GROMACS .gro file of C-alpha atoms in nm:
model
  133
    1PRO     CA    1   0.000   0.000   0.000
    2PHE     CA    2   0.286   0.243   0.064
    3PHE     CA    3   0.370   0.270  -0.308
    4ARG     CA    4   0.027   0.168  -0.438
    5ASP     CA    5  -0.037   0.469  -0.665
    6CYS     CA    6   0.319   0.520  -0.789
    7GLY     CA    7   0.439   0.479  -1.146
    8LYS     CA    8   0.676   0.213  -1.277
    9GLU     CA    9   0.974   0.447  -1.329
   10PHE     CA   10   0.943   0.586  -0.977
   11LEU     CA   11   0.921   0.235  -0.828
   12THR     CA   12   1.223   0.123  -1.029
   13GLU     CA   13   1.426   0.415  -0.894
   14ILE     CA   14   1.314   0.336  -0.537
   15ILE     CA   15   1.408  -0.032  -0.576
   16LEU     CA   16   1.756   0.062  -0.695
   17ARG     CA   17   1.807   0.270  -0.379
   18LEU     CA   18   1.696   0.008  -0.126
   19LYS     CA   19   1.965  -0.133   0.102
   20ALA     CA   20   1.946  -0.495   0.219
   21GLN     CA   21   1.974  -0.564   0.590
   22THR     CA   22   1.972  -0.884   0.796
   23LEU     CA   23   1.883  -0.922   1.164
   24SER     CA   24   1.950  -1.224   1.383
   25PRO     CA   25   1.700  -1.334   1.649
   26GLY     CA   26   1.690  -1.081   1.933
   27ASP     CA   27   1.859  -0.798   1.739
   28TYR     CA   28   1.696  -0.459   1.767
   29LEU     CA   29   1.622  -0.287   1.437
   30TYR     CA   30   1.579   0.032   1.639
   31GLU     CA   31   1.476   0.137   1.987
   32GLU     CA   32   1.216   0.383   2.109
   33GLY     CA   33   1.354   0.738   2.122
   34GLU     CA   34   1.633   0.682   1.867
   35TYR     CA   35   1.672   0.924   1.579
   36GLY     CA   36   1.517   0.788   1.262
   37ASP     CA   37   1.533   0.888   0.896
   38SER     CA   38   1.447   0.560   0.725
   39MET     CA   39   1.181   0.297   0.689
   40TYR     CA   40   1.201  -0.078   0.646
   41PHE     CA   41   1.026  -0.343   0.440
   42LEU     CA   42   1.017  -0.686   0.604
   43ILE     CA   43   1.093  -0.943   0.334
   44LYS     CA   44   1.146  -1.255   0.546
   45GLY     CA   45   1.098  -1.328   0.914
   46SER     CA   46   0.899  -1.152   1.185
   47VAL     CA   47   0.962  -0.869   1.428
   48GLU     CA   48   0.817  -0.777   1.764
   49VAL     CA   49   0.704  -0.416   1.805
   50GLU     CA   50   0.702  -0.294   2.164
   51VAL     CA   51   0.399  -0.067   2.157
   52ASP     CA   52   0.377   0.006   2.531
   53ALA     CA   53   0.678  -0.096   2.740
   54LYS     CA   54   0.510  -0.012   3.072
   55HIS     CA   55   0.225  -0.250   3.008
   56GLY     CA   56   0.415  -0.505   2.799
   57VAL     CA   57   0.204  -0.455   2.490
   58PHE     CA   58   0.356  -0.603   2.178
   59ALA     CA   59   0.256  -0.646   1.817
   60GLU     CA   60   0.404  -0.889   1.568
   61LEU     CA   61   0.479  -0.787   1.210
   62ARG     CA   62   0.548  -1.049   0.946
   63GLU     CA   63   0.673  -1.075   0.593
   64GLY     CA   64   0.523  -0.808   0.369
   65SER     CA   65   0.495  -0.549   0.648
   66TYR     CA   66   0.663  -0.212   0.648
   67LEU     CA   67   0.760   0.005   0.942
   68GLY     CA   68   0.923   0.338   1.018
   69GLU     CA   69   0.718   0.530   0.764
   70THR     CA   70   0.662   0.829   0.995
   71CYS     CA   71   1.036   0.891   1.001
   72VAL     CA   72   1.094   0.854   0.626
   73LEU     CA   73   0.800   1.089   0.561
   74GLY     CA   74   0.952   1.347   0.796
   75LEU     CA   75   0.660   1.330   1.040
   76SER     CA   76   0.881   1.226   1.330
   77GLU     CA   77   1.254   1.243   1.397
   78VAL     CA   78   1.248   0.983   1.673
   79ARG     CA   79   1.129   0.625   1.679
   80PRO     CA   80   0.804   0.594   1.875
   81VAL     CA   81   0.850   0.219   1.939
   82SER     CA   82   1.121  -0.044   1.970
   83VAL     CA   83   1.144  -0.320   1.708
   84ARG     CA   84   1.323  -0.650   1.767
   85ALA     CA   85   1.373  -0.954   1.544
   86MET     CA   86   1.192  -1.266   1.661
   87ASN     CA   87   1.387  -1.484   1.416
   88TRP     CA   88   1.624  -1.434   1.124
   89CYS     CA   89   1.493  -1.138   0.922
   90ASN     CA   90   1.570  -0.996   0.580
   91LEU     CA   91   1.467  -0.637   0.528
   92PHE     CA   92   1.513  -0.356   0.281
   93CYS     CA   93   1.586  -0.006   0.408
   94LEU     CA   94   1.473   0.316   0.239
   95THR     CA   95   1.626   0.639   0.367
   96MET     CA   96   1.459   0.977   0.366
   97ASP     CA   97   1.736   1.111   0.140
   98ALA     CA   98   1.676   0.835  -0.115
   99LEU     CA   99   1.300   0.898  -0.112
  100GLU     CA  100   1.349   1.273  -0.150
  101ASP     CA  101   1.589   1.222  -0.443
  102CYS     CA  102   1.335   0.998  -0.616
  103LEU     CA  103   1.054   1.246  -0.554
  104ALA     CA  104   1.265   1.526  -0.702
  105HIS     CA  105   1.287   1.328  -1.028
  106HIS     CA  106   0.919   1.223  -1.023
  107PRO     CA  107   0.693   1.515  -0.928
  108GLU     CA  108   0.383   1.307  -1.004
  109ALA     CA  109   0.466   1.088  -0.704
  110GLN     CA  110   0.485   1.391  -0.473
  111VAL     CA  111   0.104   1.414  -0.466
  112HIS     CA  112   0.077   1.055  -0.345
  113PHE     CA  113   0.326   1.110  -0.063
  114ARG     CA  114   0.165   1.438   0.046
  115LYS     CA  115  -0.166   1.251   0.081
  116LEU     CA  116   0.008   0.968   0.264
  117ALA     CA  117   0.168   1.214   0.507
  118VAL     CA  118  -0.168   1.380   0.577
  119GLN     CA  119  -0.337   1.042   0.627
  120THR     CA  120  -0.059   0.919   0.858
  121THR     CA  121  -0.074   1.243   1.060
  122ALA     CA  122  -0.452   1.210   1.096
  123GLU     CA  123  -0.420   0.849   1.213
  124LYS     CA  124  -0.155   0.946   1.469
  125THR     CA  125  -0.378   1.228   1.598
  126VAL     CA  126  -0.673   0.993   1.645
  127GLN     CA  127  -0.454   0.729   1.809
  128GLY     CA  128  -0.311   0.991   2.047
  129ALA     CA  129  -0.659   1.108   2.141
  130ILE     CA  130  -0.769   0.750   2.212
  131GLU     CA  131  -0.463   0.685   2.428
  132ARG     CA  132  -0.537   0.997   2.637
  133LEU     CA  133  -0.890   0.872   2.718
   0.00000   0.00000   0.00000
């Protein structure tokens, strides 16, 4: 869904800029509060997302999931959650710089990512309001 409405040339340029990464079981991809400027696509394996450390609330993401999009979209500079590999994981990393370079060459994709940023911001606002209840 993240690249759903993007053209073939834009997607090709994105794919060429992805960096492969491997995590072993128990490795942290990132921890809550760390600076973030990239997102990840989980190709193989599963990760545990620590949603609420105080209450021990976790979510599991599996192959085909993506995470870290708020940082790559520039909506947050810090990671709101910690993510740890549950088993061997293969991921692809997309940095904010790589995304911005691709968008500079493909202005038609800018509209899609503006909408995505607005949608993500709205979802975060609603989630924050629910958590405060």
